[in-house]
Amino acid sequence: MQVKVLRDILSANERIAMKNRRLFDEKGVFAINLMSSPGAGKTSLILETIRKLKDRVKIAVIEGDIASSLDAEKISKENVTALQINTGGSCHLDANMINNALESMSLEGTDLLIIENVGNLICPAEFALGVHRKVMISSIPEGDDKPYKYPLMFSEADAVLINKIDLLPYVEFDIANFSRGVRALNPRAKIIEVSCKTGQGIDNWVSWLSSQMKT
Ligand code: MG
Ligand code: ZN
C-alpha cells in the first residue's frame, strides 16, 4: 500500500514536471535543478554564476528553503529575479511547487532559470521538476564517500561539482575515490572541481553550463 501511494505521487509529479518543461521550452528558458546537502554551497555557486554570466545571460532564480528567505535576499542583491518558495517543512521541491511559482514570476526574456532545491541528498532526486539539467554539489568537508551512500542523487546528475576545493590541504578527501564512485553510477556526468571562495574552477563550471544551454 505504502509503495503504491508513493508511486502515484511520483507519477502525478511526473505529469506536472512535463507541464513545467513545456512552459520552459515555450519561453526559451533553460532550467537547472541544483541539489546538495545543506551547506555545500548552492547559494554561493548561484552568486558566482550570476556574476560571471549576467552581462550576457538573463537569469532568474527560484530558492527552495524549508523556512526563511535569507538566500533569496542575497540573490536579489545581484539584481536578478529571485523567487522564494518556503516548503513549510517539506524536505524537497516538487513539480507543483515550481508550477505555482512560475505563475507568479514572469519568465519573459529569461535565458536561464536556476532552481535551488532544499538542502538534502535524498528525496530531491526523486521529484522531477521539469528542468533540462540536474546539477549537484558535493563539498570537501562532507567526505569522499557520498556517492556510495547516496547513489540515486549521483546517478541522476548531469554534472557533479566538488566545491570547497580550497580545503583539500586541511581535510581528508580522496578525489579519485569520490570520482570512481560517481563514475560507477553515472559514467557520463561531468565532474568539476570548484571553490566558490577562491574562484578556482568557476570558469570551467560556467563554460560547461553555457555549452549545455546551446544544445
Ligand atoms: Mg542556499
Ligand atoms: Zn523530501
JSON list of N, CA and C in Angstrom, two decimals, residues 119-146:
[
{"chain": "A", "resi": 119, "resn": "GLY", "atom": "N", "xyz": [18.23, 21.77, 0.77]},
{"chain": "A", "resi": 119, "resn": "GLY", "atom": "CA", "xyz": [19.46, 21.03, 1.08]},
{"chain": "A", "resi": 119, "resn": "GLY", "atom": "C", "xyz": [19.15, 19.65, 1.64]},
{"chain": "A", "resi": 120, "resn": "ASN", "atom": "N", "xyz": [19.44, 18.62, 0.82]},
{"chain": "A", "resi": 120, "resn": "ASN", "atom": "CA", "xyz": [19.03, 17.26, 1.18]},
{"chain": "A", "resi": 120, "resn": "ASN", "atom": "C", "xyz": [19.54, 16.36, 0.06]},
{"chain": "A", "resi": 121, "resn": "LEU", "atom": "N", "xyz": [20.16, 15.24, 0.40]},
{"chain": "A", "resi": 121, "resn": "LEU", "atom": "CA", "xyz": [20.73, 14.38, -0.65]},
{"chain": "A", "resi": 121, "resn": "LEU", "atom": "C", "xyz": [19.79, 13.24, -1.04]},
{"chain": "A", "resi": 122, "resn": "ILE", "atom": "N", "xyz": [18.61, 13.20, -0.45]},
{"chain": "A", "resi": 122, "resn": "ILE", "atom": "CA", "xyz": [17.76, 12.04, -0.71]},
{"chain": "A", "resi": 122, "resn": "ILE", "atom": "C", "xyz": [16.60, 12.39, -1.64]},
{"chain": "A", "resi": 123, "resn": "CYS", "atom": "N", "xyz": [15.48, 12.90, -1.11]},
{"chain": "A", "resi": 123, "resn": "CYS", "atom": "CA", "xyz": [14.29, 12.99, -1.97]},
{"chain": "A", "resi": 123, "resn": "CYS", "atom": "C", "xyz": [14.32, 14.02, -3.09]},
{"chain": "A", "resi": 124, "resn": "PRO", "atom": "N", "xyz": [15.11, 15.09, -3.03]},
{"chain": "A", "resi": 124, "resn": "PRO", "atom": "CA", "xyz": [15.11, 15.96, -4.21]},
{"chain": "A", "resi": 124, "resn": "PRO", "atom": "C", "xyz": [15.41, 15.19, -5.50]},
{"chain": "A", "resi": 125, "resn": "ALA", "atom": "N", "xyz": [16.17, 14.11, -5.39]},
{"chain": "A", "resi": 125, "resn": "ALA", "atom": "CA", "xyz": [16.50, 13.32, -6.58]},
{"chain": "A", "resi": 125, "resn": "ALA", "atom": "C", "xyz": [15.29, 12.54, -7.10]},
{"chain": "A", "resi": 126, "resn": "GLU", "atom": "N", "xyz": [14.29, 12.33, -6.26]},
{"chain": "A", "resi": 126, "resn": "GLU", "atom": "CA", "xyz": [13.13, 11.52, -6.67]},
{"chain": "A", "resi": 126, "resn": "GLU", "atom": "C", "xyz": [12.05, 12.34, -7.34]},
{"chain": "A", "resi": 127, "resn": "PHE", "atom": "N", "xyz": [12.06, 13.66, -7.10]},
{"chain": "A", "resi": 127, "resn": "PHE", "atom": "CA", "xyz": [10.98, 14.50, -7.61]},
{"chain": "A", "resi": 127, "resn": "PHE", "atom": "C", "xyz": [11.44, 15.32, -8.81]},
{"chain": "A", "resi": 128, "resn": "ALA", "atom": "N", "xyz": [10.99, 14.92, -10.00]},
{"chain": "A", "resi": 128, "resn": "ALA", "atom": "CA", "xyz": [11.32, 15.65, -11.21]},
{"chain": "A", "resi": 128, "resn": "ALA", "atom": "C", "xyz": [10.67, 17.03, -11.14]},
{"chain": "A", "resi": 129, "resn": "LEU", "atom": "N", "xyz": [11.36, 18.04, -11.66]},
{"chain": "A", "resi": 129, "resn": "LEU", "atom": "CA", "xyz": [10.80, 19.40, -11.68]},
{"chain": "A", "resi": 129, "resn": "LEU", "atom": "C", "xyz": [10.50, 19.86, -13.09]},
{"chain": "A", "resi": 130, "resn": "GLY", "atom": "N", "xyz": [11.04, 19.15, -14.07]},
{"chain": "A", "resi": 130, "resn": "GLY", "atom": "CA", "xyz": [10.84, 19.53, -15.47]},
{"chain": "A", "resi": 130, "resn": "GLY", "atom": "C", "xyz": [12.02, 20.28, -16.07]},
{"chain": "A", "resi": 131, "resn": "VAL", "atom": "N", "xyz": [13.14, 20.27, -15.35]},
{"chain": "A", "resi": 131, "resn": "VAL", "atom": "CA", "xyz": [14.32, 21.03, -15.80]},
{"chain": "A", "resi": 131, "resn": "VAL", "atom": "C", "xyz": [15.04, 20.32, -16.95]},
{"chain": "A", "resi": 132, "resn": "HIS", "atom": "N", "xyz": [15.98, 21.05, -17.56]},
{"chain": "A", "resi": 132, "resn": "HIS", "atom": "CA", "xyz": [16.80, 20.48, -18.63]},
{"chain": "A", "resi": 132, "resn": "HIS", "atom": "C", "xyz": [18.03, 19.75, -18.10]},
{"chain": "A", "resi": 133, "resn": "ARG", "atom": "N", "xyz": [18.57, 20.24, -17.00]},
{"chain": "A", "resi": 133, "resn": "ARG", "atom": "CA", "xyz": [19.75, 19.57, -16.43]},
{"chain": "A", "resi": 133, "resn": "ARG", "atom": "C", "xyz": [19.66, 19.55, -14.91]},
{"chain": "A", "resi": 134, "resn": "LYS", "atom": "N", "xyz": [20.20, 18.46, -14.34]},
{"chain": "A", "resi": 134, "resn": "LYS", "atom": "CA", "xyz": [20.30, 18.37, -12.88]},
{"chain": "A", "resi": 134, "resn": "LYS", "atom": "C", "xyz": [21.77, 18.50, -12.51]},
{"chain": "A", "resi": 135, "resn": "VAL", "atom": "N", "xyz": [22.02, 19.36, -11.55]},
{"chain": "A", "resi": 135, "resn": "VAL", "atom": "CA", "xyz": [23.39, 19.61, -11.13]},
{"chain": "A", "resi": 135, "resn": "VAL", "atom": "C", "xyz": [23.47, 19.36, -9.64]},
{"chain": "A", "resi": 136, "resn": "MET", "atom": "N", "xyz": [24.48, 18.63, -9.20]},
{"chain": "A", "resi": 136, "resn": "MET", "atom": "CA", "xyz": [24.62, 18.50, -7.76]},
{"chain": "A", "resi": 136, "resn": "MET", "atom": "C", "xyz": [25.98, 18.93, -7.29]},
{"chain": "A", "resi": 137, "resn": "ILE", "atom": "N", "xyz": [26.01, 19.42, -6.07]},
{"chain": "A", "resi": 137, "resn": "ILE", "atom": "CA", "xyz": [27.26, 19.86, -5.47]},
{"chain": "A", "resi": 137, "resn": "ILE", "atom": "C", "xyz": [27.55, 18.97, -4.28]},
{"chain": "A", "resi": 138, "resn": "SER", "atom": "N", "xyz": [28.78, 18.48, -4.25]},
{"chain": "A", "resi": 138, "resn": "SER", "atom": "CA", "xyz": [29.29, 17.81, -3.06]},
{"chain": "A", "resi": 138, "resn": "SER", "atom": "C", "xyz": [30.43, 18.69, -2.59]},
{"chain": "A", "resi": 139, "resn": "SER", "atom": "N", "xyz": [30.70, 18.72, -1.30]},
{"chain": "A", "resi": 139, "resn": "SER", "atom": "CA", "xyz": [31.81, 19.58, -0.89]},
{"chain": "A", "resi": 139, "resn": "SER", "atom": "C", "xyz": [32.81, 18.78, -0.07]},
{"chain": "A", "resi": 140, "resn": "ILE", "atom": "N", "xyz": [34.03, 19.27, -0.08]},
{"chain": "A", "resi": 140, "resn": "ILE", "atom": "CA", "xyz": [35.15, 18.55, 0.55]},
{"chain": "A", "resi": 140, "resn": "ILE", "atom": "C", "xyz": [34.86, 18.13, 2.01]},
{"chain": "A", "resi": 141, "resn": "PRO", "atom": "N", "xyz": [34.30, 19.02, 2.86]},
{"chain": "A", "resi": 141, "resn": "PRO", "atom": "CA", "xyz": [34.09, 18.60, 4.26]},
{"chain": "A", "resi": 141, "resn": "PRO", "atom": "C", "xyz": [33.09, 17.46, 4.42]},
{"chain": "A", "resi": 142, "resn": "GLU", "atom": "N", "xyz": [32.26, 17.19, 3.40]},
{"chain": "A", "resi": 142, "resn": "GLU", "atom": "CA", "xyz": [31.28, 16.11, 3.52]},
{"chain": "A", "resi": 142, "resn": "GLU", "atom": "C", "xyz": [31.92, 14.73, 3.40]},
{"chain": "A", "resi": 143, "resn": "GLY", "atom": "N", "xyz": [33.12, 14.68, 2.85]},
{"chain": "A", "resi": 143, "resn": "GLY", "atom": "CA", "xyz": [33.81, 13.39, 2.70]},
{"chain": "A", "resi": 143, "resn": "GLY", "atom": "C", "xyz": [33.61, 12.78, 1.32]},
{"chain": "A", "resi": 144, "resn": "ASP", "atom": "N", "xyz": [34.54, 11.87, 0.96]},
{"chain": "A", "resi": 144, "resn": "ASP", "atom": "CA", "xyz": [34.54, 11.34, -0.40]},
{"chain": "A", "resi": 144, "resn": "ASP", "atom": "C", "xyz": [33.65, 10.10, -0.56]},
{"chain": "A", "resi": 145, "resn": "ASP", "atom": "N", "xyz": [32.91, 9.76, 0.51]},
{"chain": "A", "resi": 145, "resn": "ASP", "atom": "CA", "xyz": [32.08, 8.55, 0.43]},
{"chain": "A", "resi": 145, "resn": "ASP", "atom": "C", "xyz": [30.64, 8.83, -0.01]},
{"chain": "A", "resi": 146, "resn": "LYS", "atom": "N", "xyz": [30.31, 10.08, -0.28]},
{"chain": "A", "resi": 146, "resn": "LYS", "atom": "CA", "xyz": [28.91, 10.42, -0.56]},
{"chain": "A", "resi": 146, "resn": "LYS", "atom": "C", "xyz": [28.31, 9.69, -1.77]}
]
